[in-house]
Short mmCIF file of C-alpha atoms in Angstrom, two decimals:
data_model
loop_
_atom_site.label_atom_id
_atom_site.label_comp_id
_atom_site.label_asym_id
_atom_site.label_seq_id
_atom_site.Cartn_x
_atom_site.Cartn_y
_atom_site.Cartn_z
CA UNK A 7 113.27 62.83 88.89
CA UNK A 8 114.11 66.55 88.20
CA UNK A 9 110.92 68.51 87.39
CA UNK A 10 111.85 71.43 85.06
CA UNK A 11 111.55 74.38 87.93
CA UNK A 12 111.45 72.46 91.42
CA UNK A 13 114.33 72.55 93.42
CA UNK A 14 116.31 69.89 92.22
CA UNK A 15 116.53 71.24 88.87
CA UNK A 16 119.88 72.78 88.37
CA UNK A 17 119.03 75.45 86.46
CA UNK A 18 116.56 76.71 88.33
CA UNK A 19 118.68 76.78 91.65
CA UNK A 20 121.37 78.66 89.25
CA UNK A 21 118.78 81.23 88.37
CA UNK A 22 117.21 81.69 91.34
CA UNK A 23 120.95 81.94 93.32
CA UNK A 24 121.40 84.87 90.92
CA UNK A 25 118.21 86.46 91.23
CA UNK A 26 119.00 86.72 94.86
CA UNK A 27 122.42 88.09 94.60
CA UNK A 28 121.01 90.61 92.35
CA UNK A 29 117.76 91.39 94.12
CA UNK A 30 119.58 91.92 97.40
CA UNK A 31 122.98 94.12 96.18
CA UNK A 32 120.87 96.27 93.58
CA UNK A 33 116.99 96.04 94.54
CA UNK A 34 114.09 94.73 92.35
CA UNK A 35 113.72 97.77 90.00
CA UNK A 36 117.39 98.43 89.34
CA UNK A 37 116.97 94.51 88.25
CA UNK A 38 116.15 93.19 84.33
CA UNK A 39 115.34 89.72 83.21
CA UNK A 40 118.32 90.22 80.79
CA UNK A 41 121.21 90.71 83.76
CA UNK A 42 119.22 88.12 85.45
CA UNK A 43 119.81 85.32 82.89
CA UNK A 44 124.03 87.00 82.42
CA UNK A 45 124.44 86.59 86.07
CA UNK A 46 122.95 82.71 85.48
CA UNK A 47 124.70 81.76 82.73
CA UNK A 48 121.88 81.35 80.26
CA UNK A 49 120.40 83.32 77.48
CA UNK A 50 117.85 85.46 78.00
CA UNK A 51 115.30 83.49 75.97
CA UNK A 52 115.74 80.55 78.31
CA UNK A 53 114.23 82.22 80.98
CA UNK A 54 110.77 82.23 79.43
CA UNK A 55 110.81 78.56 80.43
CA UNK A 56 110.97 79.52 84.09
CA UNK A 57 108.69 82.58 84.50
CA UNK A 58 107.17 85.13 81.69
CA UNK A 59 108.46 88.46 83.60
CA UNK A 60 110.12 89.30 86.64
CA UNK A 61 107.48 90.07 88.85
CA UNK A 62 106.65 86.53 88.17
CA UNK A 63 109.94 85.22 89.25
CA UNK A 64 109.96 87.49 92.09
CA UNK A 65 106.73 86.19 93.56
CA UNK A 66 107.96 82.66 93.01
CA UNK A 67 110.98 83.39 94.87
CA UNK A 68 109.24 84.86 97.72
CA UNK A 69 106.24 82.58 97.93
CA UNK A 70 108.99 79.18 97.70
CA UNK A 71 110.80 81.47 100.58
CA UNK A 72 107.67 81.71 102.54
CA UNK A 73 106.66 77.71 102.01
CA UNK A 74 110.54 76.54 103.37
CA UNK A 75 110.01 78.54 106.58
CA UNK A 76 106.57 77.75 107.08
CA UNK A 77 106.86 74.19 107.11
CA UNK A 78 110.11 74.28 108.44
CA UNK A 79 107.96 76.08 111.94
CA UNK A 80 105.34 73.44 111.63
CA UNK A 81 108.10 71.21 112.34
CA UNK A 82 109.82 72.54 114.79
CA UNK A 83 106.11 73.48 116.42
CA UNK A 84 105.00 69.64 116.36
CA UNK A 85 107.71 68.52 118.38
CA UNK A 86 106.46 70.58 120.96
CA UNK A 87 102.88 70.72 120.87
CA UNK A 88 102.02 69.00 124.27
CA UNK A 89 105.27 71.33 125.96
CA UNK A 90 104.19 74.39 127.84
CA UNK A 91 103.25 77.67 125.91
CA UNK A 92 106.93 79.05 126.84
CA UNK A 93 108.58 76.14 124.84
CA UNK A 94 106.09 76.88 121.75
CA UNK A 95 107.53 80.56 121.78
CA UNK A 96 111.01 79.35 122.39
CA UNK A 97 110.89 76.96 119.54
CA UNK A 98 108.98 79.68 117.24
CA UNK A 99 111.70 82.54 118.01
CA UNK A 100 114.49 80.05 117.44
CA UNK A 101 113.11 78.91 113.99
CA UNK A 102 112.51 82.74 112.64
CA UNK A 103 115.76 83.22 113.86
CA UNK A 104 117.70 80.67 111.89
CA UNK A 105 116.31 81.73 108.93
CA UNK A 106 116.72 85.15 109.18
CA UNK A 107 120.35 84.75 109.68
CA UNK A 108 121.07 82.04 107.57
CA UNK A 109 119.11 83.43 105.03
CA UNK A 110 119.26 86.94 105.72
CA UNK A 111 119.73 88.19 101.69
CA UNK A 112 116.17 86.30 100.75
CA UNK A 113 114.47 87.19 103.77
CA UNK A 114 115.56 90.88 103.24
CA UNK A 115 114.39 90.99 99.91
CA UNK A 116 110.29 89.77 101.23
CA UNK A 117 110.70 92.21 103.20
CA UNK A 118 111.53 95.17 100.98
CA UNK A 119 110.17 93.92 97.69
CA UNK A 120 106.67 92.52 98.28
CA UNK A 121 105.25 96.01 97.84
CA UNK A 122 106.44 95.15 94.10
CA UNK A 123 104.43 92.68 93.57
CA UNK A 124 101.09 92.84 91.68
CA UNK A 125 97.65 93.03 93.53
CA UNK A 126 96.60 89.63 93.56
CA UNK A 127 99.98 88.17 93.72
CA UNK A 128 100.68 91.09 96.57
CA UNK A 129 97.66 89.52 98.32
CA UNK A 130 98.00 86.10 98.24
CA UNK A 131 101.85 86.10 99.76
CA UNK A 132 100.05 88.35 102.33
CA UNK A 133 97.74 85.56 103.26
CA UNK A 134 100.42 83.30 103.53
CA UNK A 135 102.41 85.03 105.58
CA UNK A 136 99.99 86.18 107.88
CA UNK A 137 100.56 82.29 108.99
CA UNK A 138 103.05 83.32 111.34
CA UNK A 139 100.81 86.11 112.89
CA UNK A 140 98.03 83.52 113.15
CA UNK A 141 100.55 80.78 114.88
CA UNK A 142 102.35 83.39 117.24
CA UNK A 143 98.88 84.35 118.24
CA UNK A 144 98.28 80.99 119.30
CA UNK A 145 100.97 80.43 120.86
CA UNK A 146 100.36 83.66 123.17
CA UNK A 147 96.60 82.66 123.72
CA UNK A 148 97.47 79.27 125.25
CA UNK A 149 100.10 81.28 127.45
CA UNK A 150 98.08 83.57 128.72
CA UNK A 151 94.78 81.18 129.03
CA UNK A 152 97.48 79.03 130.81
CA UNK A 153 98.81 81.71 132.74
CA UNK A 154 102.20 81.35 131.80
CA UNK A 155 102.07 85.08 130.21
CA UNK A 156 100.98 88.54 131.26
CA UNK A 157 100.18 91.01 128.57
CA UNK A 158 97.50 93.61 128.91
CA UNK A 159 97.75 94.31 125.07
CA UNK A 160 98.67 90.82 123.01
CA UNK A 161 98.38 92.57 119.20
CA UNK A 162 100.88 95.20 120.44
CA UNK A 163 103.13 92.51 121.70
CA UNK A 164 102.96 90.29 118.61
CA UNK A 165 103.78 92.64 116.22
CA UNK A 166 106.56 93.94 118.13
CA UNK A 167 108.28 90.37 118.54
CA UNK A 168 107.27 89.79 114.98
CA UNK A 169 108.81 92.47 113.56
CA UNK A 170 112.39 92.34 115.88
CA UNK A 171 112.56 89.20 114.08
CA UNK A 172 111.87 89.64 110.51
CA UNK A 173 114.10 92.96 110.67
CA UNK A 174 117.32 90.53 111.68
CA UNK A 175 118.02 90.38 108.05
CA UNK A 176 118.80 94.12 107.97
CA UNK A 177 120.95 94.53 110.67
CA UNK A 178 122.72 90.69 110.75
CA UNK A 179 126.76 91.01 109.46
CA UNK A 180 127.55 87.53 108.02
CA UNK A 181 131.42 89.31 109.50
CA UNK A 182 130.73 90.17 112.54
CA UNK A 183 131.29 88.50 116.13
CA UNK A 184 127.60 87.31 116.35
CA UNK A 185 126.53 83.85 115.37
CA UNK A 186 123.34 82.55 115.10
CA UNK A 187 123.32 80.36 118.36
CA UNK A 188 123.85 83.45 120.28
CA UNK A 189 120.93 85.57 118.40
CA UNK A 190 118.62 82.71 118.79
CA UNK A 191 119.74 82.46 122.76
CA UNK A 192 119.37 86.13 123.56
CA UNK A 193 116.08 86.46 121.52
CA UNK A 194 114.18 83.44 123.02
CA UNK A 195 115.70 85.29 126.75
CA UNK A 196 113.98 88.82 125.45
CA UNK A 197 110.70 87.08 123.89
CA UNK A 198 110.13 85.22 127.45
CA UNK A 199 111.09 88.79 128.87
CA UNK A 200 108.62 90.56 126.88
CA UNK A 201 105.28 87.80 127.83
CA UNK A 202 105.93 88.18 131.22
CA UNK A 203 107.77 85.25 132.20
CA UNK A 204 110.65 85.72 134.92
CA UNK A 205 111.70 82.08 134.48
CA UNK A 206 114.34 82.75 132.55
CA UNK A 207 116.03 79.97 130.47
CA UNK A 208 119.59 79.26 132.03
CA UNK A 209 122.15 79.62 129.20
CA UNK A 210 124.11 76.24 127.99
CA UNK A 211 121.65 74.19 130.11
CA UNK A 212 118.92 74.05 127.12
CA UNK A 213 118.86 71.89 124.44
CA UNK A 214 119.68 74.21 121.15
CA UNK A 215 117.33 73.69 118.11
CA UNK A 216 119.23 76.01 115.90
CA UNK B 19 110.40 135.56 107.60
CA UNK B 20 109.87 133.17 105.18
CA UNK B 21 112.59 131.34 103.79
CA UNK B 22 111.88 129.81 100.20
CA UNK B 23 112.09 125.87 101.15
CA UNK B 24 111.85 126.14 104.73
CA UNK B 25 109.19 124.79 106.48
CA UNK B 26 107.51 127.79 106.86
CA UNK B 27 107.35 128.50 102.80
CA UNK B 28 103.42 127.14 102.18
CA UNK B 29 104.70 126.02 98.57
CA UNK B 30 107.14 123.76 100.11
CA UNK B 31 104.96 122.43 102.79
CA UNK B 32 102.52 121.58 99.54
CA UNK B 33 105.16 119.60 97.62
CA UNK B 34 106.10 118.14 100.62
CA UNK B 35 102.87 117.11 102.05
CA UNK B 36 102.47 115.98 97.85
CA UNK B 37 105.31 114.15 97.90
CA UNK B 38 104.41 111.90 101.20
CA UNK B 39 101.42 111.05 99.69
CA UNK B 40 103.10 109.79 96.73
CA UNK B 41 105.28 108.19 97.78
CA UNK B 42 103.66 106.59 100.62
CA UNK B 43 101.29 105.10 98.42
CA UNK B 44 103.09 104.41 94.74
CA UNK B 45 106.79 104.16 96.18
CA UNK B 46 109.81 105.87 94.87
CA UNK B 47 110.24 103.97 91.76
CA UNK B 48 106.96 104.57 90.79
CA UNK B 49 106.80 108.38 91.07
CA UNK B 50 108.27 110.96 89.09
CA UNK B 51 108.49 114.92 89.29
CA UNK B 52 105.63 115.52 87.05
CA UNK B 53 103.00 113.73 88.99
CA UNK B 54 104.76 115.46 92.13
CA UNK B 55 103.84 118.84 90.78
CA UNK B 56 100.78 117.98 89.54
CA UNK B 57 99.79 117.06 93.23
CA UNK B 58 101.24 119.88 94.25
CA UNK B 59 99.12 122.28 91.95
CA UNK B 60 102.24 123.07 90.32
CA UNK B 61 103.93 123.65 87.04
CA UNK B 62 106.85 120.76 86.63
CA UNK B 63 109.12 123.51 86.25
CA UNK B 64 107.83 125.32 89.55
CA UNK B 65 109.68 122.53 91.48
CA UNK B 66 113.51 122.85 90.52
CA UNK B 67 113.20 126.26 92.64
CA UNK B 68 113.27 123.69 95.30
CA UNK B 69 115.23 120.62 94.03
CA UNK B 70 117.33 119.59 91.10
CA UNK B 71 115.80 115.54 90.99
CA UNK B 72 113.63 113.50 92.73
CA UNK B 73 116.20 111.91 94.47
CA UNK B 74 117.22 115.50 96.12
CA UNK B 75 113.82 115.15 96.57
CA UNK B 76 113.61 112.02 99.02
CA UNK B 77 117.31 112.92 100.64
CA UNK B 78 115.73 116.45 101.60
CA UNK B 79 112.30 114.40 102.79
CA UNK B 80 114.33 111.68 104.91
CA UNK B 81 117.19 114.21 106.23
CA UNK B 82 114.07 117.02 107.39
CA UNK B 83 112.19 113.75 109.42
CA UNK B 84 115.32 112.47 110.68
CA UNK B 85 116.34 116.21 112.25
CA UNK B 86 113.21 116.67 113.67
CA UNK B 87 112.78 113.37 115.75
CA UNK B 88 116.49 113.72 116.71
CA UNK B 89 115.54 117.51 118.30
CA UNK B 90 112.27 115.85 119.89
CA UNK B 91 114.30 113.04 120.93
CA UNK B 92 117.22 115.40 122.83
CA UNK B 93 114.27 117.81 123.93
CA UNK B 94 111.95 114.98 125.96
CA UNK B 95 115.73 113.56 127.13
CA UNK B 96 117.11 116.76 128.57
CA UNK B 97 113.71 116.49 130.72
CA UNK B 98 114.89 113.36 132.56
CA UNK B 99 118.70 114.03 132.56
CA UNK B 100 119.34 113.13 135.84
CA UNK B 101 116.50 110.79 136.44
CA UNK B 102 117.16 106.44 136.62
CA UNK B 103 118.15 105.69 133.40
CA UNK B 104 114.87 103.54 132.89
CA UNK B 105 113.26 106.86 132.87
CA UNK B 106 115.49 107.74 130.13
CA UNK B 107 114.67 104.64 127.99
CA UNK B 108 110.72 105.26 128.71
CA UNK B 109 111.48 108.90 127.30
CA UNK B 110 113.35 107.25 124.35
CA UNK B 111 110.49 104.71 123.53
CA UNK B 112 107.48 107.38 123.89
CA UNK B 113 109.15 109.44 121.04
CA UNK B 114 110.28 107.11 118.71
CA UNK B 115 106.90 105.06 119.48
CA UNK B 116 104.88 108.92 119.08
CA UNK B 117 106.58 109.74 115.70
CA UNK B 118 106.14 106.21 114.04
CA UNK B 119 102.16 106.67 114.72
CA UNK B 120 101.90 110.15 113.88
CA UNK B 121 104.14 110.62 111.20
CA UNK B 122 103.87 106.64 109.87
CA UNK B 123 103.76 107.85 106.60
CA UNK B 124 107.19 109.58 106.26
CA UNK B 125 108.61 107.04 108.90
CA UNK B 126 107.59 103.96 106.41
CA UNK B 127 108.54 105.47 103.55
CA UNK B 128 112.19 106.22 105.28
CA UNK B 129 112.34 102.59 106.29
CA UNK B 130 111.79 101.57 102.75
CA UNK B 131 113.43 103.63 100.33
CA UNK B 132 116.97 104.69 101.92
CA UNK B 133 118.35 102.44 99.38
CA UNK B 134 117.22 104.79 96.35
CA UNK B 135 119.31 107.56 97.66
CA UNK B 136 123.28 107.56 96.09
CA UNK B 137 125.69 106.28 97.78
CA UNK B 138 127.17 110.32 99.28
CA UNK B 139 123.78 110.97 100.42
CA UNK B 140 123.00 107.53 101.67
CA UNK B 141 126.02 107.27 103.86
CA UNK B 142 125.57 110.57 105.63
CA UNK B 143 121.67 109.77 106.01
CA UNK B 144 122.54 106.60 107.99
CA UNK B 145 125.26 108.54 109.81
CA UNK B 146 122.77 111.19 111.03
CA UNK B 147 120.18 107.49 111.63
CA UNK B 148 123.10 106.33 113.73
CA UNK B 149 122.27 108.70 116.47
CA UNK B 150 119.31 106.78 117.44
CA UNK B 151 121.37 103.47 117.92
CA UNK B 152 124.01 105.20 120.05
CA UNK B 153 121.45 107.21 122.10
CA UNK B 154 119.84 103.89 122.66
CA UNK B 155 123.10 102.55 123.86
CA UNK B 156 124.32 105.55 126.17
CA UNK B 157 120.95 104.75 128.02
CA UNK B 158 121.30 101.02 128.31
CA UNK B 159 125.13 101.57 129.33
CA UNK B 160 124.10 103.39 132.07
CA UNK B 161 121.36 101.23 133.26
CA UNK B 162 123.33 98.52 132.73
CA UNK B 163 126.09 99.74 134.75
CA UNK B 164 123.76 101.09 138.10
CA UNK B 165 122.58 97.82 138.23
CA UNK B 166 118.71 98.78 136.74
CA UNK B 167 118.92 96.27 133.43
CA UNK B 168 120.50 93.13 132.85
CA UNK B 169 121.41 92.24 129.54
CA UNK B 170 124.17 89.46 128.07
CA UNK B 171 123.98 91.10 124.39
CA UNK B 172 123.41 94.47 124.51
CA UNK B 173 123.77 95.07 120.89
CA UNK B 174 121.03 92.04 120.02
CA UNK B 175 118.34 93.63 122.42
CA UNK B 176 119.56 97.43 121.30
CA UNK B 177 118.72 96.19 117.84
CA UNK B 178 115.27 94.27 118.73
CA UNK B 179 114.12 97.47 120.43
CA UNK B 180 115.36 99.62 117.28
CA UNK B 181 113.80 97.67 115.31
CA UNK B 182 110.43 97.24 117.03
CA UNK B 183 109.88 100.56 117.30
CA UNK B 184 110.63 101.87 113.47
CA UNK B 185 108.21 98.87 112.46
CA UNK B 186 105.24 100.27 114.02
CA UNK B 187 104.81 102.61 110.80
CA UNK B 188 104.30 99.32 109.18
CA UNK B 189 101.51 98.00 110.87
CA UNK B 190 99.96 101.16 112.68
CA UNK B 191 96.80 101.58 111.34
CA UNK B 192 94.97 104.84 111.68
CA UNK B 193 91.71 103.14 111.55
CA UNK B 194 92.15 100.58 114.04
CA UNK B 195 90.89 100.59 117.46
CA UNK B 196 94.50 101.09 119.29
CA UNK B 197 95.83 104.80 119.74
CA UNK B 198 99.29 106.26 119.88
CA UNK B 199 99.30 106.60 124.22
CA UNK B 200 98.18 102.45 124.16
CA UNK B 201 100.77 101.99 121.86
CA UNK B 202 102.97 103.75 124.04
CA UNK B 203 101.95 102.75 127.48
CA UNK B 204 102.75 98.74 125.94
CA UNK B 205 105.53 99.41 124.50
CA UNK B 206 106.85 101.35 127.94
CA UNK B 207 106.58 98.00 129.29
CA UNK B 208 107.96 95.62 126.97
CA UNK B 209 110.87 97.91 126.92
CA UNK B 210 111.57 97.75 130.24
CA UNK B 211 110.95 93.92 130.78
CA UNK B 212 113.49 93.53 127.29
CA UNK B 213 116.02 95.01 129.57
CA UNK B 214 115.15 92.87 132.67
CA UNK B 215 113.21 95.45 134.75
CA UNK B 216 110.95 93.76 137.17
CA UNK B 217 109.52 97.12 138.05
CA UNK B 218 106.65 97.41 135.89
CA UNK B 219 105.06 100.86 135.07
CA UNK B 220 101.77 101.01 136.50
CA UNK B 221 99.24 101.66 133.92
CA UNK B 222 97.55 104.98 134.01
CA UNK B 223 99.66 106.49 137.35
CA UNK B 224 102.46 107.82 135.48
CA UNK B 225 102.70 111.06 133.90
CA UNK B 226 101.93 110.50 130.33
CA UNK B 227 104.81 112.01 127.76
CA UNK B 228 103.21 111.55 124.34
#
């Protein structure tokens, strides 16, 4: 069954592939509902179907964003949840990773555009993204209750790793050498690095999640 | 002497201080010249002494930051010349860590809106930007090279330390409990374990840079 706006309806996927080209070569302001529906192949009218303006069809976008990845680490999180704290991290770094590569124009956008959204709809993508704040934290609790980690300041830490993720998007080249086996290796080496841990993973020998 | 739009001309330092303000809190987009002289306890007219757009506006803005953290940076460099070169990359991380707390406004509002200069002034904006990325890499070169860090990718962890650091204007909060030589101090040491230094700083015994 395709339900007019989910993810198996064509249309929507068209629209929404557009709206990402556009939002990530030209920016959200430089952006109009009319280019939006030219780039998709529709008429502008057509739209209305979809979303009444495009701050509503950029909060969709970012909020669907924000649901894949989410449940996409809950995943990834449950099939370690009785491993040590250091796997947790592991598999948390490798997931933001993966997405921030592989969808590095999307993830880009949150992270320029959000301040374009309106207040309520500003706050409630906040909320739901402060779920990978809230799981990190976790994550860095049990390692440290666990003594597995060493940090004398854990907020300080988070954010840091937090944010060398999420900023991946702006420096990934889709053309360069890098791929994102590599990035996911060398990140899950500095995020160990950075709690403390001089167990090091030993390269090739892991199982890869990416 | 003072030189009409230097930053030693009280008008400019008004539009200027203005025009942080504005933009830190509205955005780019959202702004316009009018409201900029207005907060400036200016006539509209009163500003093209100083710029011909707003966009002149922002490139002066960005380019002014950007010069002065790259003359800090050399300054607090030149002091450890010819120390270890994790001395250099503490010096490195205290500025760049000192300027995105104290100056977060300008800092966040250069990570967000380089994309609304044109293309002339936006190339030669990151060009001038690119000096903190290869000053990062001189440093790790070197310590890489006498054997004081050990890194596979250089260019992923050069980028997760970049990055780190220019996202603190994001989440610093002036209100919160954590203060810029904290910030610092943590960051010192996440630095150095990023780069595979075993040799942790101990807290509160080293001279203090910021």
């Amino acid at each position: 069954v395709r339900v007019a706006g989910s993810n198996r309806d064509d249309t929507w996927v068209r629209i929404r592939t557009a709206g990402v080209d556009l939002l990530f070569r030209q920016g959200y302001e430089a952006t109009n509902t009319r280019q939006l529906a030219e780039a998709a192949g529709l008429k502008p009218g057509s739209l209305y179907y979809y979303f009444k303006s495009k701050e509503e069809f950029l909060h969709r976008l970012l909020v669907d964003l924000l649901e894949e990845i989410l449940a996409d680490l809950d995943a990834a999180l449950a099939e370690v949840r009785d491993d040590p704290a250091h796997r947790q991290l592991d598999a948390f770094v490798r997931t933001l990773v993966k997405w921030h590569v592989q969808r590095r124009e999307e993830t880009f956008i949150a992270s320029i555009e959000i301040r374009s959204l309106s207040q309520d709809r500003h706050e409630s993508y906040i909320a739901l993204r402060d779920r990978f704040d809230s799981t990190l934290e976790d994550i860095l609790d049990r390692g440290i209750a666990e003594g597995e980690f060493s940090l004398a300041w854990e907020g300080i830490a988070r954010n840091a790793i937090l944010t060398a993720l999420t900023a991946i998007s702006g420096w990934y080249d889709p053309r360069g050498p890098l791929g994102v086996e590599v990035i996911a290796d060398e990140f899950v080496l500095l995020t160990r690095r950075m709690v403390g841990m001089t167990d090091e993973p030993r390269r090739g020998t892991e199982p890869r999640k990416v």
